[in-house]
Amino acid sequence: MTKHIFVTGGVVSSLGKGLTSASIGMLLEHRGLTVRLQKLDPYINVDPGTMSPYQHGEVYVLDDGSETDLDLGHYERFTNSLLTRDSNYTTGQIYQSVICKERRGEFLGKTVQVIPHITNEIKSVIAKLADDDTDVVITEIGGTVGDIESQPFLEAIRQFSLDVGKKNCLYIHLTLVPYLKAAGELKTKPTQHSVGQLREIGIQPDILICRTERTLQRSDREKIALFCNVLIDAVIEEKDKDFSIYEVPFSLVDNKLDELIVNNLDLQADTLVLDDWHDLLQRLRNPENEISIAVVGKYAAHRDAYKSIYEALDHAGIAHRTQVRIQPIQSEQIEAEGPERLLATYDGILVPGGFGERGIEGKVEAIRFARERGIPFLGICLGMQCAVIEFARNVVHLEGAHSSEFDKDSPHPVICLLDDQKTITDKGGTMRLGAQKARLDPESIAYASYGESEVSERHRHRYEFNNAYRQQFMAHSMRFSGTSPDDKLVEIIELVDHPWFVAVQFHPEFKSKPTEAQPLFSGFVQAAVDHHTKRASRGAEAGVTKNEQIESKS
Ligand code: GLN
């Protein structure tokens, strides 16, 4: 019988429910259990695919092409949970499905209501993940307890335990225990209120995970336990982690959370072995090199906009025992100030994916700088398209070359609309999405990185390289090192006369894990380390020459 864990959040948003849920999944997997993770988001958008990165951070894409919340990225990085369309539902999707059923007459003329119709629909999407192969389903409820939008979801998870039996469900509530400087103490009242709200709607949390800057004293835990009606051992401290998100599971283990879950749900679990994660943290803490990478994008100030890219760079750093210092740079700043001052000191330049014209010319400038200076470059999706535009204009000398996304009348539309996109007008879920295969040229950097001749990576785009220009580009030393197996779509480009210049139409960042760096990110970071070493030795040589000159003069 599959067991269910529900993770809710209280007091404030951004407490890290996604990371905590992912950490719980990771710990249970390391105790030999099979988990599935799921996020239920209370907003009305059908999926985050049409939401601005300012609103919601990056859109995380799964193999099956669903565009999901970025917390699913944490789930995939921390666990091996199978994620599909069923792993992320929003209020919009739930209502859409209920309304379609109503239109088909499935409710036989009854009045359709939040309870039971919406709550039944929510329960059915939770139950969908329970099967013979799954020991535990972890369902994270987005938003904060007390939000109007969350209520049907909370009501549904309350009812759920009546359907499957109380002993098969565990409610974990993540809350904030703030430190009040003026009083010089931790405050438990917000937690008491938040749990009070949950209890009002009939949910008694079994475990409280308390986010805090300071260590919870026994007296704090006693107070929380008493007022919130939980056992003192079920008051778990989760202290802020400045160093790395990959420490979170360890702090939960220190508080015996895994044991608590296993006992509460009566799970048959192995003893916890975390060797691979100890190793990755040890590598993170003891880097042998340090490099700096400039990420030139549209949303420099918004860390969540390129979340998976930053994580993938860190993973490659872990693999190479290298501290990767990431500097987001707004591409419009390059348009204003030129690339020299902003980019000259970096060991690698990455241009991520995106939409819209703002900042495009700055990205093109950054890529030109990387190409001309021999700085390792990784272009992703729009980053590849900008690399094609740059090459067309500055190497092939095709004046006015552009993507037809930005200039419909360009004389050289080197990036143009995919054939099957030409008639599409709806926005959500209509791009070329999800896992697609690419065949690699055995002579390429891509092949050397992957060590395989066919790879599968996730996509999210409408535009593609215009094949009418392939021959011309090849004549100027561009290598088309990856294409769709039928050779119709360009998937990877490289420059023959450059130390490491790779740009891809897909999103390799979505398949990177801390314990298993994505091959292209790994290759890019290695190239950046080499570039750094070369630059340092050139600098040292220049220093020696200067010293010699000074010595000979004296
Ligand atoms: N805007 C480009 C396209 O639709 C690139 C998309 C992306 O970078 N994800 O093709």
GROMACS .gro file of N, CA and C in nm, residues 253-334:
model
  246
  253VAL      N    1   1.845   1.500   0.868
  253VAL     CA    2   1.889   1.373   0.926
  253VAL      C    3   1.937   1.396   1.070
  254ASP      N    4   2.009   1.507   1.092
  254ASP     CA    5   2.056   1.537   1.228
  254ASP      C    6   1.940   1.542   1.325
  255ASN      N    7   1.823   1.582   1.272
  255ASN     CA    8   1.705   1.588   1.357
  255ASN      C    9   1.618   1.463   1.346
  256LYS      N   10   1.678   1.358   1.287
  256LYS     CA   11   1.613   1.225   1.277
  256LYS      C   12   1.478   1.228   1.204
  257LEU      N   13   1.466   1.315   1.104
  257LEU     CA   14   1.339   1.323   1.032
  257LEU      C   15   1.308   1.193   0.958
  258ASP      N   16   1.412   1.133   0.897
  258ASP     CA   17   1.387   1.010   0.820
  258ASP      C   18   1.330   0.901   0.911
  259GLU      N   19   1.388   0.890   1.031
  259GLU     CA   20   1.344   0.789   1.128
  259GLU      C   21   1.198   0.813   1.167
  260LEU      N   22   1.170   0.939   1.191
  260LEU     CA   23   1.035   0.978   1.231
  260LEU      C   24   0.932   0.940   1.124
  261ILE      N   25   0.967   0.967   0.998
  261ILE     CA   26   0.874   0.936   0.888
  261ILE      C   27   0.855   0.785   0.876
  262VAL      N   28   0.969   0.714   0.877
  262VAL     CA   29   0.963   0.568   0.861
  262VAL      C   30   0.878   0.507   0.973
  263ASN      N   31   0.897   0.553   1.097
  263ASN     CA   32   0.820   0.498   1.209
  263ASN      C   33   0.672   0.535   1.200
  264ASN      N   34   0.648   0.663   1.170
  264ASN     CA   35   0.510   0.709   1.164
  264ASN      C   36   0.429   0.636   1.059
  265LEU      N   37   0.492   0.611   0.945
  265LEU     CA   38   0.417   0.549   0.835
  265LEU      C   39   0.436   0.396   0.833
  266ASP      N   40   0.511   0.347   0.931
  266ASP     CA   41   0.536   0.204   0.941
  266ASP      C   42   0.593   0.147   0.810
  267LEU      N   43   0.699   0.211   0.763
  267LEU     CA   44   0.760   0.171   0.635
  267LEU      C   45   0.870   0.068   0.658
  268GLN      N   46   0.883  -0.026   0.566
  268GLN     CA   47   0.993  -0.123   0.573
  268GLN      C   48   1.112  -0.062   0.502
  269ALA      N   49   1.204  -0.003   0.579
  269ALA     CA   50   1.313   0.072   0.514
  269ALA      C   51   1.449   0.019   0.555
  270ASP      N   52   1.549   0.041   0.467
  270ASP     CA   53   1.688   0.005   0.499
  270ASP      C   54   1.747   0.112   0.590
  271THR      N   55   1.870   0.083   0.639
  271THR     CA   56   1.937   0.190   0.714
  271THR      C   57   1.987   0.295   0.614
  272LEU      N   58   2.002   0.414   0.663
  272LEU     CA   59   2.037   0.527   0.576
  272LEU      C   60   2.185   0.522   0.539
  273VAL      N   61   2.212   0.524   0.407
  273VAL     CA   62   2.351   0.533   0.361
  273VAL      C   63   2.359   0.653   0.267
  274LEU      N   64   2.440   0.750   0.306
  274LEU     CA   65   2.446   0.874   0.227
  274LEU      C   66   2.584   0.899   0.167
  275ASP      N   67   2.658   0.790   0.138
  275ASP     CA   68   2.797   0.806   0.092
  275ASP      C   69   2.810   0.902  -0.027
  276ASP      N   70   2.722   0.885  -0.129
  276ASP     CA   71   2.737   0.969  -0.249
  276ASP      C   72   2.716   1.117  -0.215
  277TRP      N   73   2.627   1.145  -0.125
  277TRP     CA   74   2.601   1.286  -0.089
  277TRP      C   75   2.710   1.340   0.003
  278HIS      N   76   2.766   1.254   0.088
  278HIS     CA   77   2.880   1.299   0.169
  278HIS      C   78   2.994   1.337   0.076
  279ASP      N   79   3.013   1.254  -0.026
  279ASP     CA   80   3.122   1.278  -0.121
  279ASP      C   81   3.100   1.410  -0.195
  280LEU      N   82   2.977   1.436  -0.236
  280LEU     CA   83   2.955   1.559  -0.313
  280LEU      C   84   2.973   1.683  -0.226
  281LEU      N   85   2.935   1.673  -0.099
  281LEU     CA   86   2.956   1.788  -0.011
  281LEU      C   87   3.104   1.809   0.020
  282GLN      N   88   3.173   1.696   0.035
  282GLN     CA   89   3.317   1.704   0.060
  282GLN      C   90   3.386   1.773  -0.058
  283ARG      N   91   3.344   1.739  -0.180
  283ARG     CA   92   3.400   1.803  -0.299
  283ARG      C   93   3.365   1.952  -0.303
  284LEU      N   94   3.242   1.982  -0.268
  284LEU     CA   95   3.200   2.123  -0.268
  284LEU      C   96   3.281   2.205  -0.169
  285ARG      N   97   3.311   2.143  -0.054
  285ARG     CA   98   3.380   2.217   0.051
  285ARG      C   99   3.529   2.230   0.024
  286ASN      N  100   3.585   2.141  -0.057
  286ASN     CA  101   3.731   2.144  -0.078
  286ASN      C  102   3.767   2.158  -0.226
  287PRO      N  103   3.733   2.269  -0.288
  287PRO     CA  104   3.766   2.284  -0.430
  287PRO      C  105   3.915   2.303  -0.451
  288GLU      N  106   3.963   2.255  -0.566
  288GLU     CA  107   4.105   2.271  -0.597
  288GLU      C  108   4.128   2.386  -0.693
  289ASN      N  109   4.024   2.426  -0.764
  289ASN     CA  110   4.034   2.538  -0.859
  289ASN      C  111   3.920   2.634  -0.834
  290GLU      N  112   3.935   2.750  -0.894
  290GLU     CA  113   3.823   2.843  -0.888
  290GLU      C  114   3.813   2.912  -1.023
  291ILE      N  115   3.694   2.917  -1.079
  291ILE     CA  116   3.675   2.986  -1.206
  291ILE      C  117   3.555   3.081  -1.195
  292SER      N  118   3.548   3.172  -1.289
  292SER     CA  119   3.431   3.261  -1.288
  292SER      C  120   3.364   3.255  -1.425
  293ILE      N  121   3.233   3.244  -1.420
  293ILE     CA  122   3.153   3.231  -1.543
  293ILE      C  123   3.054   3.347  -1.549
  294ALA      N  124   3.049   3.414  -1.663
  294ALA     CA  125   2.950   3.519  -1.684
  294ALA      C  126   2.827   3.458  -1.751
  295VAL      N  127   2.711   3.476  -1.690
  295VAL     CA  128   2.586   3.431  -1.753
  295VAL      C  129   2.516   3.557  -1.805
  296VAL      N  130   2.518   3.571  -1.938
  296VAL     CA  131   2.465   3.694  -1.998
  296VAL      C  132   2.321   3.672  -2.042
  297GLY      N  133   2.228   3.724  -1.961
  297GLY     CA  134   2.087   3.699  -1.990
  297GLY      C  135   2.004   3.825  -1.976
  298LYS      N  136   1.874   3.804  -1.987
  298LYS     CA  137   1.782   3.917  -1.981
  298LYS      C  138   1.748   3.950  -1.835
  299TYR      N  139   1.746   3.846  -1.750
  299TYR     CA  140   1.700   3.865  -1.612
  299TYR      C  141   1.813   3.848  -1.513
  300ALA      N  142   1.917   3.935  -1.521
  300ALA     CA  143   2.035   3.915  -1.436
  300ALA      C  144   2.001   3.920  -1.288
  301ALA      N  145   1.907   4.008  -1.250
  301ALA     CA  146   1.885   4.029  -1.107
  301ALA      C  147   1.795   3.921  -1.046
  302HIS      N  148   1.738   3.837  -1.128
  302HIS     CA  149   1.640   3.742  -1.076
  302HIS      C  150   1.699   3.601  -1.079
  303ARG      N  151   1.749   3.555  -0.963
  303ARG     CA  152   1.824   3.429  -0.957
  303ARG      C  153   1.742   3.310  -1.004
  304ASP      N  154   1.612   3.312  -0.977
  304ASP     CA  155   1.531   3.195  -1.012
  304ASP      C  156   1.507   3.182  -1.162
  305ALA      N  157   1.532   3.291  -1.238
  305ALA     CA  158   1.504   3.286  -1.382
  305ALA      C  159   1.593   3.182  -1.452
  306TYR      N  160   1.714   3.161  -1.400
  306TYR     CA  161   1.806   3.065  -1.463
  306TYR      C  162   1.848   2.957  -1.363
  307LYS      N  163   1.757   2.923  -1.275
  307LYS     CA  164   1.786   2.833  -1.163
  307LYS      C  165   1.863   2.707  -1.206
  308SER      N  166   1.806   2.634  -1.303
  308SER     CA  167   1.867   2.505  -1.339
  308SER      C  168   2.006   2.524  -1.400
  309ILE      N  169   2.026   2.637  -1.467
  309ILE     CA  170   2.158   2.664  -1.526
  309ILE      C  171   2.261   2.685  -1.416
  310TYR      N  172   2.224   2.764  -1.318
  310TYR     CA  173   2.318   2.786  -1.206
  310TYR      C  174   2.348   2.654  -1.134
  311GLU      N  175   2.245   2.574  -1.116
  311GLU     CA  176   2.267   2.446  -1.048
  311GLU      C  177   2.357   2.356  -1.132
  312ALA      N  178   2.331   2.352  -1.264
  312ALA     CA  179   2.410   2.265  -1.351
  312ALA      C  180   2.558   2.309  -1.351
  313LEU      N  181   2.583   2.439  -1.344
  313LEU     CA  182   2.722   2.487  -1.335
  313LEU      C  183   2.785   2.439  -1.205
  314ASP      N  184   2.709   2.447  -1.097
  314ASP     CA  185   2.760   2.397  -0.968
  314ASP      C  186   2.791   2.248  -0.975
  315HIS      N  187   2.703   2.173  -1.039
  315HIS     CA  188   2.725   2.028  -1.048
  315HIS      C  189   2.854   1.997  -1.124
  316ALA      N  190   2.875   2.072  -1.232
  316ALA     CA  191   2.998   2.051  -1.309
  316ALA      C  192   3.119   2.089  -1.223
  317GLY      N  193   3.103   2.193  -1.142
  317GLY     CA  194   3.210   2.233  -1.049
  317GLY      C  195   3.238   2.121  -0.950
  318ILE      N  196   3.132   2.057  -0.900
  318ILE     CA  197   3.151   1.946  -0.805
  318ILE      C  198   3.231   1.835  -0.874
  319ALA      N  199   3.194   1.803  -0.998
  319ALA     CA  200   3.263   1.696  -1.071
  319ALA      C  201   3.411   1.727  -1.090
  320HIS      N  202   3.444   1.854  -1.112
  320HIS     CA  203   3.584   1.892  -1.139
  320HIS      C  204   3.653   1.951  -1.016
  321ARG      N  205   3.592   1.935  -0.901
  321ARG     CA  206   3.646   1.994  -0.776
  321ARG      C  207   3.681   2.140  -0.797
  322THR      N  208   3.590   2.211  -0.856
  322THR     CA  209   3.614   2.351  -0.891
  322THR      C  210   3.503   2.440  -0.837
  323GLN      N  211   3.543   2.545  -0.773
  323GLN     CA  212   3.442   2.642  -0.729
  323GLN      C  213   3.405   2.729  -0.848
  324VAL      N  214   3.278   2.725  -0.886
  324VAL     CA  215   3.234   2.805  -1.001
  324VAL      C  216   3.166   2.932  -0.949
  325ARG      N  217   3.232   3.043  -0.971
  325ARG     CA  218   3.170   3.171  -0.931
  325ARG      C  219   3.086   3.220  -1.049
  326ILE      N  220   2.957   3.236  -1.023
  326ILE     CA  221   2.866   3.272  -1.133
  326ILE      C  222   2.832   3.420  -1.122
  327GLN      N  223   2.850   3.490  -1.231
  327GLN     CA  224   2.813   3.633  -1.232
  327GLN      C  225   2.704   3.658  -1.336
  328PRO      N  226   2.582   3.681  -1.292
  328PRO     CA  227   2.479   3.716  -1.390
  328PRO      C  228   2.506   3.857  -1.444
  329ILE      N  229   2.498   3.873  -1.575
  329ILE     CA  230   2.520   4.005  -1.635
  329ILE      C  231   2.402   4.033  -1.727
  330GLN      N  232   2.344   4.150  -1.710
  330GLN     CA  233   2.228   4.184  -1.793
  330GLN      C  234   2.277   4.221  -1.933
  331SER      N  235   2.221   4.156  -2.033
  331SER     CA  236   2.274   4.177  -2.169
  331SER      C  237   2.258   4.322  -2.215
  332GLU      N  238   2.156   4.389  -2.164
  332GLU     CA  239   2.139   4.531  -2.203
  332GLU      C  240   2.256   4.617  -2.155
  333GLN      N  241   2.319   4.573  -2.045
  333GLN     CA  242   2.434   4.647  -1.995
  333GLN      C  243   2.551   4.638  -2.095
  334ILE      N  244   2.560   4.524  -2.162
  334ILE     CA  245   2.666   4.508  -2.262
  334ILE      C  246   2.638   4.599  -2.381
   0.00000   0.00000   0.00000
